[in-house]
Coordinates of C-alpha atoms in Angstrom, one line a residue:
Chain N
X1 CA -16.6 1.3 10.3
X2 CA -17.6 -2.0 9.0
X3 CA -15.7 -5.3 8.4
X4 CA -15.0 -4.9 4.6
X5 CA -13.7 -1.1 5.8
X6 CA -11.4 -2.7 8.0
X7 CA -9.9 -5.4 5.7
X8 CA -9.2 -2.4 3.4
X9 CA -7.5 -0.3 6.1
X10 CA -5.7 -3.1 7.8
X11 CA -2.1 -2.3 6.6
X12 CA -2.9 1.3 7.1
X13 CA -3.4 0.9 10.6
X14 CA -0.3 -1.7 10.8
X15 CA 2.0 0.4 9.7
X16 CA 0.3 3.5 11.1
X17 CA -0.8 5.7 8.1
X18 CA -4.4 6.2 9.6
X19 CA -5.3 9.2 10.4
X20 CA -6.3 9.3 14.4
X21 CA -9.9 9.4 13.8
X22 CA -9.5 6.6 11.4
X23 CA -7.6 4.7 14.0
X24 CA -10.0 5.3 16.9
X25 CA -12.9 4.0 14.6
X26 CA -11.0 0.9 13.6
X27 CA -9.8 0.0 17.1
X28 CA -13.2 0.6 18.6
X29 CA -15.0 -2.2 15.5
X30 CA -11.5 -4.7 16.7
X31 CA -13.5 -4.4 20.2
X32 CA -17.3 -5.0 19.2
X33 CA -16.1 -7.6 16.7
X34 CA -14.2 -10.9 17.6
X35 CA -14.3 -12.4 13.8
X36 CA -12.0 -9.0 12.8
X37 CA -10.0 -9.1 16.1
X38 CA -9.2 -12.4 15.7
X39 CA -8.2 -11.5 11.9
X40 CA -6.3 -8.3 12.5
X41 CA -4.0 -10.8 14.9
X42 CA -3.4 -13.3 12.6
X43 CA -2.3 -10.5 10.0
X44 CA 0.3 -8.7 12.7
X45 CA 1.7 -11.9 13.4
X46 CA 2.3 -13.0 9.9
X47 CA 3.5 -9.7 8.7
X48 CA 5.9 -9.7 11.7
X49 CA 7.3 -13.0 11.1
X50 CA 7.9 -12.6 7.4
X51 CA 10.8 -10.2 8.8
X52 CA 12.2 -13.2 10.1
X53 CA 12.5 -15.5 6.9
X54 CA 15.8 -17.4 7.0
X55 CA 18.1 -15.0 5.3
X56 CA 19.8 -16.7 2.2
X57 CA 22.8 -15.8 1.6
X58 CA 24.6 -16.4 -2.3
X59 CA 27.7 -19.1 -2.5
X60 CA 31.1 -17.7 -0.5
X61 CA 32.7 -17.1 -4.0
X62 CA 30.1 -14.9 -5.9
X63 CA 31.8 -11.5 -5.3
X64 CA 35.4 -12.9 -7.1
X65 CA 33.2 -14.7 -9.8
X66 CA 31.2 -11.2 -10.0
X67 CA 34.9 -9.4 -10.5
X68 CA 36.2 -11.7 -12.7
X69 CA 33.1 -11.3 -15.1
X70 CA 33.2 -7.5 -14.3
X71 CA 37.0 -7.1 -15.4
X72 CA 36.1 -9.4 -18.6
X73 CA 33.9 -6.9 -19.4
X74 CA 37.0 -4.2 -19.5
X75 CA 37.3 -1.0 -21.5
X76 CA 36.2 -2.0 -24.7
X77 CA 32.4 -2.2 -23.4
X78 CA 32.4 1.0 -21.5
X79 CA 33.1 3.0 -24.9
X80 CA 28.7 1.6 -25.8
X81 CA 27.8 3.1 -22.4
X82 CA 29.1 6.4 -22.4
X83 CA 26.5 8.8 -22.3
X84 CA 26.5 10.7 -25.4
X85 CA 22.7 12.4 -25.8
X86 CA 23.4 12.7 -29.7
X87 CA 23.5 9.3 -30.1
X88 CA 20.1 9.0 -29.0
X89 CA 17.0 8.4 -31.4
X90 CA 14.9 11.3 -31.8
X91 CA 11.3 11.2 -29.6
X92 CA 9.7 11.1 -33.4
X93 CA 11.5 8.4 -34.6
X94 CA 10.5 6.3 -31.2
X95 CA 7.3 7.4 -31.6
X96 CA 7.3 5.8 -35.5
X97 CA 8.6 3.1 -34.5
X98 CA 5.8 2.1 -32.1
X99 CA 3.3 3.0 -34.5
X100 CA 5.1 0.4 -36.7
X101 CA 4.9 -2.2 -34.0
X102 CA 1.4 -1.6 -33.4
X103 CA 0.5 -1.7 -36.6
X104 CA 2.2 -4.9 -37.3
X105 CA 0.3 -6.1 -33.9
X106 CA -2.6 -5.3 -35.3
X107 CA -2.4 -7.1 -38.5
X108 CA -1.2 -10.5 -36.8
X109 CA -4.0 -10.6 -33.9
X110 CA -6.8 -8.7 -35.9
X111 CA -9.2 -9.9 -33.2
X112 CA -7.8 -7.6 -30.7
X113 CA -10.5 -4.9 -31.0
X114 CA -12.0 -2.5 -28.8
X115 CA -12.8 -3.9 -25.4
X116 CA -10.3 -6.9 -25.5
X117 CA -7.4 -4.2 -26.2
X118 CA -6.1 -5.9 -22.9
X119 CA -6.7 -9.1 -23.4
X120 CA -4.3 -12.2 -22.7
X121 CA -6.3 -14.6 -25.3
X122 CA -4.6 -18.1 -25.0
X123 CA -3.7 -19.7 -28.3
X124 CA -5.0 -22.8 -28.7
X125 CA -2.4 -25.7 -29.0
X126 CA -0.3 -23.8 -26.5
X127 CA 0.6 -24.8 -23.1
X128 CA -2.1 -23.5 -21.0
X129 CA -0.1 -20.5 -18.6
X130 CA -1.9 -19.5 -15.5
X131 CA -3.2 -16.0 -15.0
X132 CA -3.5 -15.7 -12.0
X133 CA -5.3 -12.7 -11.3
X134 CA -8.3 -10.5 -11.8
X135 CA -9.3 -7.2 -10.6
X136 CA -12.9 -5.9 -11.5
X137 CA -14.9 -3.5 -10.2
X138 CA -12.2 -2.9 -6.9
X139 CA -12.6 -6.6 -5.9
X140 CA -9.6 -9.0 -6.7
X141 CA -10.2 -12.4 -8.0
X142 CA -7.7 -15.1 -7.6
X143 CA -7.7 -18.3 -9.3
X144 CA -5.0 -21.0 -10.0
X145 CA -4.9 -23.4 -12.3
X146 CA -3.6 -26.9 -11.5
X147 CA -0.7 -27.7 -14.1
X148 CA -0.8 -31.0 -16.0
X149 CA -1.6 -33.0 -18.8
X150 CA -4.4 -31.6 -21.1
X151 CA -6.6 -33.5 -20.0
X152 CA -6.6 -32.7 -16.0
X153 CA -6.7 -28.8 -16.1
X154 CA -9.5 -27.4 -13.8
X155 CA -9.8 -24.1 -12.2
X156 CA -8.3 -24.6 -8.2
X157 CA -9.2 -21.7 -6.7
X158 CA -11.3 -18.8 -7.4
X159 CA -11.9 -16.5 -4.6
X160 CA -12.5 -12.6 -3.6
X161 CA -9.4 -11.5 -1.8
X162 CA -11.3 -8.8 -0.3
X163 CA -14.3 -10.6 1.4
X164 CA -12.6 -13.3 1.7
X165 CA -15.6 -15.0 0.2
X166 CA -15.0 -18.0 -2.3
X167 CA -16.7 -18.8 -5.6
X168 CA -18.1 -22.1 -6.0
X169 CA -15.3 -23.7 -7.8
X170 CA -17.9 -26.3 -9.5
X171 CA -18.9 -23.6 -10.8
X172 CA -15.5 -23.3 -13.1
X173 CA -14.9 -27.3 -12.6
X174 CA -15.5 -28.6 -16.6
X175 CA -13.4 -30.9 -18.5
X176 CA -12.1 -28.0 -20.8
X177 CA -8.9 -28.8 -22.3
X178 CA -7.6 -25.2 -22.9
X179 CA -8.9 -22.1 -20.9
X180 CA -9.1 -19.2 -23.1
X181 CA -9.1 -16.2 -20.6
X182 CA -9.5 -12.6 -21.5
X183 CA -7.8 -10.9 -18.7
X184 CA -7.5 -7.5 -17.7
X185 CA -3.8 -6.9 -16.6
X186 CA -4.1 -5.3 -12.8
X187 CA -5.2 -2.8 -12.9
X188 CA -5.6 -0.6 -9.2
X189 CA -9.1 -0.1 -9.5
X190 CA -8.8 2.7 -6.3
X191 CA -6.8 4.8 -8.7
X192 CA -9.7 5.8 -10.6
X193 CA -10.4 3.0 -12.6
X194 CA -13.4 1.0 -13.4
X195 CA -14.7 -1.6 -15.1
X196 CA -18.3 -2.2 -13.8
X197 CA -20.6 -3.6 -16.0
X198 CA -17.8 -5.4 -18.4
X199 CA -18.2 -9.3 -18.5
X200 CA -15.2 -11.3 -18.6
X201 CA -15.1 -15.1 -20.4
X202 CA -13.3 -18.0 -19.2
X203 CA -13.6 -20.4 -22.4
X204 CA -12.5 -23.4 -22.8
X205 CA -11.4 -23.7 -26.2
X206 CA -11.2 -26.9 -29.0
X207 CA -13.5 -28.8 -27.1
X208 CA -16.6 -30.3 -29.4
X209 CA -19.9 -29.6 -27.4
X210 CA -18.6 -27.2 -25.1
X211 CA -20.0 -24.7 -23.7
X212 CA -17.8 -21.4 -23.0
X213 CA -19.1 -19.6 -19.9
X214 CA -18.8 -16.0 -19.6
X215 CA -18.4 -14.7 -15.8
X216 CA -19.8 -11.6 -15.6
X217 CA -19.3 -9.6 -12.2
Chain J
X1 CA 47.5 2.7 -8.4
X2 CA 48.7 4.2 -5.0
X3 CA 46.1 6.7 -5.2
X4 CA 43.5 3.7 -6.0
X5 CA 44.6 1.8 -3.2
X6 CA 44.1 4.9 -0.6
X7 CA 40.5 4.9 -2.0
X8 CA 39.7 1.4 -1.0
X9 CA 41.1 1.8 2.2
X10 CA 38.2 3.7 3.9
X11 CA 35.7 2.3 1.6
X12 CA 33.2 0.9 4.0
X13 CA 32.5 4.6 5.4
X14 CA 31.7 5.9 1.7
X15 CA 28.1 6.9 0.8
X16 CA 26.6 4.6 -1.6
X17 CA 26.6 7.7 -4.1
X18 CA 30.6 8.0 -3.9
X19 CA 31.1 4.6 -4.9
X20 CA 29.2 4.9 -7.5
X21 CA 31.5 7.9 -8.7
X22 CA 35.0 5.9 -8.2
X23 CA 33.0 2.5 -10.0
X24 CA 32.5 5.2 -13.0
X25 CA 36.2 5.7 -12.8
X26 CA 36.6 2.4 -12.9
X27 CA 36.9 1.8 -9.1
X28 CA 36.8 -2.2 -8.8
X29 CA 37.3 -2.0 -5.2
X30 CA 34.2 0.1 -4.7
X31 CA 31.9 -2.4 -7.0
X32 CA 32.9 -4.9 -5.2
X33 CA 31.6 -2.8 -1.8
X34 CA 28.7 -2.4 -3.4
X35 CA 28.0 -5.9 -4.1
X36 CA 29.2 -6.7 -0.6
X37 CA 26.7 -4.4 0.6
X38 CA 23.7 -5.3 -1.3
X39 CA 24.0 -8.9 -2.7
X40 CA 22.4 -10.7 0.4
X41 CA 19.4 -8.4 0.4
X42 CA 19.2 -8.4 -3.2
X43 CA 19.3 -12.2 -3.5
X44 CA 17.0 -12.5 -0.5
X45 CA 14.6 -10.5 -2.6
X46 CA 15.0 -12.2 -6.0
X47 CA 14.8 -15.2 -4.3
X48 CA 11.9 -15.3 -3.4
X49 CA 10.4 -13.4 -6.0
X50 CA 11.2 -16.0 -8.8
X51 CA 9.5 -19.3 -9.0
X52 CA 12.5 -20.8 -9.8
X53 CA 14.7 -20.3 -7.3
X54 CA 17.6 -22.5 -8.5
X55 CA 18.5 -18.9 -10.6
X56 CA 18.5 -16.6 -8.3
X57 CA 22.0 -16.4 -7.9
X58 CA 22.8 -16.2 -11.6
X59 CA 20.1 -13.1 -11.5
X60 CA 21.8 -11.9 -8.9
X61 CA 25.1 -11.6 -10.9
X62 CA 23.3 -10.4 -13.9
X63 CA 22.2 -7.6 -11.5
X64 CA 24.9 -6.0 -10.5
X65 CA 26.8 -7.1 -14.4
X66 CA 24.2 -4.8 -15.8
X67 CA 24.6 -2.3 -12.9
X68 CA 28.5 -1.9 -14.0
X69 CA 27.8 -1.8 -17.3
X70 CA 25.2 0.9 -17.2
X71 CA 27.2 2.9 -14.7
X72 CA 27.0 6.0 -16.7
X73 CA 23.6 5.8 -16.4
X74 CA 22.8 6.1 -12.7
X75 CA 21.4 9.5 -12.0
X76 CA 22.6 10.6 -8.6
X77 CA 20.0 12.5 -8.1
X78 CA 17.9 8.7 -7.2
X79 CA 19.3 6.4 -4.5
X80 CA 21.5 3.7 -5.3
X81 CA 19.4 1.2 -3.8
X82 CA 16.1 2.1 -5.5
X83 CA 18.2 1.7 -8.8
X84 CA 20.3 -1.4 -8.2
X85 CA 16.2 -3.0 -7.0
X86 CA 15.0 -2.0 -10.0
X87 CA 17.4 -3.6 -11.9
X88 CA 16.9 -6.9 -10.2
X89 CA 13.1 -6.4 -10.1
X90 CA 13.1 -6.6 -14.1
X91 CA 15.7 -9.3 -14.6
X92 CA 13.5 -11.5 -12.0
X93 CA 10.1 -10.7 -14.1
X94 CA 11.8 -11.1 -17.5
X95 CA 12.7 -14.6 -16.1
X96 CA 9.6 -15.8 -14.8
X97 CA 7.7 -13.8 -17.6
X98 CA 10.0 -16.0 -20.3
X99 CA 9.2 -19.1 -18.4
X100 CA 5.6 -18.8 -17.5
X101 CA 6.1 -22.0 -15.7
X102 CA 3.6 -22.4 -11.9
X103 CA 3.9 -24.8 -9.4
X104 CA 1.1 -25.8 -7.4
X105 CA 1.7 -24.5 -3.9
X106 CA -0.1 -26.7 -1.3
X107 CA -0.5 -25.4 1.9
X108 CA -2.8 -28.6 3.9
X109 CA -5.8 -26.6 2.8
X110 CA -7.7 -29.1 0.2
X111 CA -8.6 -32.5 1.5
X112 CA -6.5 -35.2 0.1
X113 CA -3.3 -33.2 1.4
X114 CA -0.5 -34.5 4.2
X115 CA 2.1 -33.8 2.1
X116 CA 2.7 -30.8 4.7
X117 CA 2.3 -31.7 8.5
X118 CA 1.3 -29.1 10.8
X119 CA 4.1 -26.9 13.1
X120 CA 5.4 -28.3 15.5
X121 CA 3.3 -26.6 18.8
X122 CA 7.1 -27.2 20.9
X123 CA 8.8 -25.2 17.7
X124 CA 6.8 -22.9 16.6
X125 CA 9.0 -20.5 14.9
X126 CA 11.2 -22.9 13.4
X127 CA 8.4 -25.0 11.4
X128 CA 6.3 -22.2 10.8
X129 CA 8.5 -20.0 8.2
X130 CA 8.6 -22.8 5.6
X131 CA 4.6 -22.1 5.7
X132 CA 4.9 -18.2 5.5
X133 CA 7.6 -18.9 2.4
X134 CA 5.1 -21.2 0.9
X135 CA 2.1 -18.9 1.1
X136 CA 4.5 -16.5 -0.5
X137 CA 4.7 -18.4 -3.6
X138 CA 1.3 -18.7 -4.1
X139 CA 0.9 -14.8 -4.0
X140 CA 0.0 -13.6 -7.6
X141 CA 3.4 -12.1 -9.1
X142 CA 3.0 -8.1 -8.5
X143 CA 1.3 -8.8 -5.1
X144 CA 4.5 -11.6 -4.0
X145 CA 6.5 -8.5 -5.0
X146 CA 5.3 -5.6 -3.1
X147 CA 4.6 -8.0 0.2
X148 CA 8.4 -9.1 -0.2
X149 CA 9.8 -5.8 -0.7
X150 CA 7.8 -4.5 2.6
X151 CA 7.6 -7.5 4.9
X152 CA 10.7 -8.9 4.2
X153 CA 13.1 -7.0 2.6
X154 CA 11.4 -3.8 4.7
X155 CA 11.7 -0.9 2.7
X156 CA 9.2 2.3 2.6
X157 CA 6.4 2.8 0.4
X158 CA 7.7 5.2 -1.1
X159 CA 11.2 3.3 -2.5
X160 CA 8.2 0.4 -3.6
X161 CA 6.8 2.9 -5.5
X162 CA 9.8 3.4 -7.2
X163 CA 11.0 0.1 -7.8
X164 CA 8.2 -1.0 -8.8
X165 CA 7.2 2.5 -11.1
X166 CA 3.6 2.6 -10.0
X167 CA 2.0 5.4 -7.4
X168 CA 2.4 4.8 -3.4
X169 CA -1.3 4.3 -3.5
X170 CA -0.9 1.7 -5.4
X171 CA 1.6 0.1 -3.6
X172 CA -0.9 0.2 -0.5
X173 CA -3.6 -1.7 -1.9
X174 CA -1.1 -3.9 -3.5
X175 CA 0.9 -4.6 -0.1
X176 CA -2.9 -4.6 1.8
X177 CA -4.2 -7.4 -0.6
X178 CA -1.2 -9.3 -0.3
X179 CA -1.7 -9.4 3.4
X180 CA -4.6 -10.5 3.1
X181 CA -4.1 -13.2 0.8
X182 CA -1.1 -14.2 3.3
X183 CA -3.6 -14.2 6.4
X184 CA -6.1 -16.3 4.4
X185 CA -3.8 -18.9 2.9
X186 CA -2.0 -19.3 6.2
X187 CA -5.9 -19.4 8.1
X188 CA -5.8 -23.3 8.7
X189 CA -2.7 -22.8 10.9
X190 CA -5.0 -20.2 12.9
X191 CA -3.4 -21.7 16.5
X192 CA 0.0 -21.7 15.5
X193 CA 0.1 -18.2 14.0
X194 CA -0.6 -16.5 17.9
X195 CA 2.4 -18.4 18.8
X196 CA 4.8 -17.7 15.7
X197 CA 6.7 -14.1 16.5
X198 CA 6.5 -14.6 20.8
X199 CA 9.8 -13.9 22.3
X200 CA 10.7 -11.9 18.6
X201 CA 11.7 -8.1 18.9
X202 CA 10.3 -6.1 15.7
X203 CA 12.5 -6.8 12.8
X204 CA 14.2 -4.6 10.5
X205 CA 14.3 -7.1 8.0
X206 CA 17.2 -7.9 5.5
X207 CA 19.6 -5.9 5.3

């Protein structure tokens, strides 16, 4: 087993959902290498201690507020809950009714075309909203974006959760005033999904002279 | 109302289910076990989930409001808890969905930092948690999720799987990553980490 296997097995083996072979293997590269050892300790410790977060505990009067609210909401309410399966819409008429809405979708974001179906395209003028993650090709990309005026938003961080190996960050670093980002939602590539080969751009948008970059990985 | 009161009696021995059945009849005395039950788990979980935790509490309420309102709707074939989750886990992301609003979550990692000082070697556990709730926030929303529902709220994979509606497999890469990303974001403290849970039994988490 090598040290990427491990990373990917390492809650496995925590909570004990290896098989015994598995487990043997993974124990014996913890042995013959001190960089994972010294990793798989730091994880056990941290996963341990986050059951021991100070438990939080709502104000001393929420259950009589919750009970006062509750008994507002009286009889006259429960009448809209009751079940009652003939009040429901028909599947068909759900299923119009999304075709509506996509339609309508459609005609206000024409650009939304095959192979940016998913895609989180930042208007410009809008407050720049961090997306914080990518996940291509079974590898997860993390960046954060540093909140501020216009003027000072830079990509923080960009790294590869599972090799723990870190993008230059120069690399995103430009004086971009708006990132447009086309972002896959999460997908869990181990499910059966793929998107190999795509490329992915991180523009900066209204900027005179800029030039977008597309990331490809 | 005698009959009612009998009910309530013996209520802390009821199965979750049961109450369920006297809040449909309109049992105020078993809501309110319910809530007494689950609200300090619950708002342990939304909590930390939201990055505005100022809410929590009114989420919280909304939770089990929605709960008793949609009372006729809980199938008793699911578990209480899974449900009542589920219903927090949507109110928390349709509040930090509406609000899109991040914080910058320094942990001492870049180099113009000391905001944060390092643990306290004499105090280990006490200084360290702030840092393992700080690295929490950073987590990217569906990973803060799962790692919260299983490291600190400490529920199986397969009630994740449910609360959050996506496969246990997922769940397991989702819950491995955000280990990860715990590890590595917590990785300057390296020396302090060995010391953090000596002395601690194996938790059970919140409960």
């Amino acid at each position: 087993m090598n040290c990427r296997k491990v990373y990917r097995n390492l809650s496995a083996y925590h909570d004990k959902l290896l098989s015994e072979e598995k487990a043997r293997q993974l124990e014996q590269h913890l042995r013959e290498c001190p960089e994972c050892m010294q990793k798989w300790r730091e994880f056990s410790e941290i996963v341990k201690a986050a059951g021991y977060l100070e438990v939080r505990k709502p104000s001393s009067g929420f259950n009589q507020h919750l009970l006062e609210k509750v008994s507002l909401l009286g009889a006259a309410d429960q009448e809209s809950y009751e079940p009652s399966g003939n009040k429901r819409w028909p599947a068909y008429a759900l299923v119009l009714v999304g075709m509506a809405v996509a339609f309508m979708v459609f005609l206000t974001f024409p650009h939304l075309k095959k192979g940016e179906s998913h895609s989180l395209a930042q208007a410009p003028n809008q407050t720049p909203t961090l997306y914080d993650e990518l996940e291509l090709d079974g590898r997860t990309f993390t960046y954060q974006v540093s909140e501020g005026n216009d003027s000072s938003w830079r990509l923080f961080e960009f790294d590869n959760a599972d090799d723990f190996g870190t993008f230059n960050p120069e690399t995103f670093r430009r004086e971009a005033k708006v990132y447009r980002r086309y972002v896959l939602p999460v997908v869990d590539i181990e499910a059966g999904n793929s998107y190999a080969g795509e490329s992915y751009l991180l523009t900066p948008v209204a900027s005179s002279g800029m030039q977008s970059t597309d990331v490809v990985f | 109302m005698k009959a009612k009161d009998k009910k309530t009696v013996g209520l802390s021995q009821v199965s979750d289910r049961e109450l369920m059945t006297y809040v449909r009849e309109g049992n105020l005395g078993a809501f309110n076990e319910l809530a007494e039950r689950y609200k300090v788990r619950l708002y342990n979980f939304i909590y930390r989930v939201l990055p505005e935790r100022e809410e929590a509490e009114d989420i919280l309420q909304e939770t089990f409001l929605r709960a008793y309102r949609e009372r006729n709707r809980f199938d008793q074939r699911f578990c209480f808890s899974t449900w009542i989750y589920t219903i927090a886990l949507n109110l928390a992301r349709s509040e930090y969905r509406r609000r899109k609003r991040w914080r910058m979550v320094r942990l001492g990692t870049s180099r113009n930092e000391g905001e944060l000082e390092l643990p306290d070697p004499k105090n280990h556990q006490e200084s360290f948690m702030p840092f393992i709730e700080k690295a929490i926030e950073t987590l990217p929303p569906e990973y803060r999720e799962a790692f919260i529902l299983r490291d600190v709220n400490r529920l199986p994979y397969e009630e994740i799987a449910q609360i959050l509606s996506v496969p246990v497999g997922t769940v397991k890469s989702r819950i491995n990553r955000a280990r990860l990303l715990m590890r590595q974001r917590l990785e300057p403290l390296k020396e302090s980490i060995y010391e953090l849970s000596k002395g601690l039994p194996e938790s059970i988490g919140i409960s």
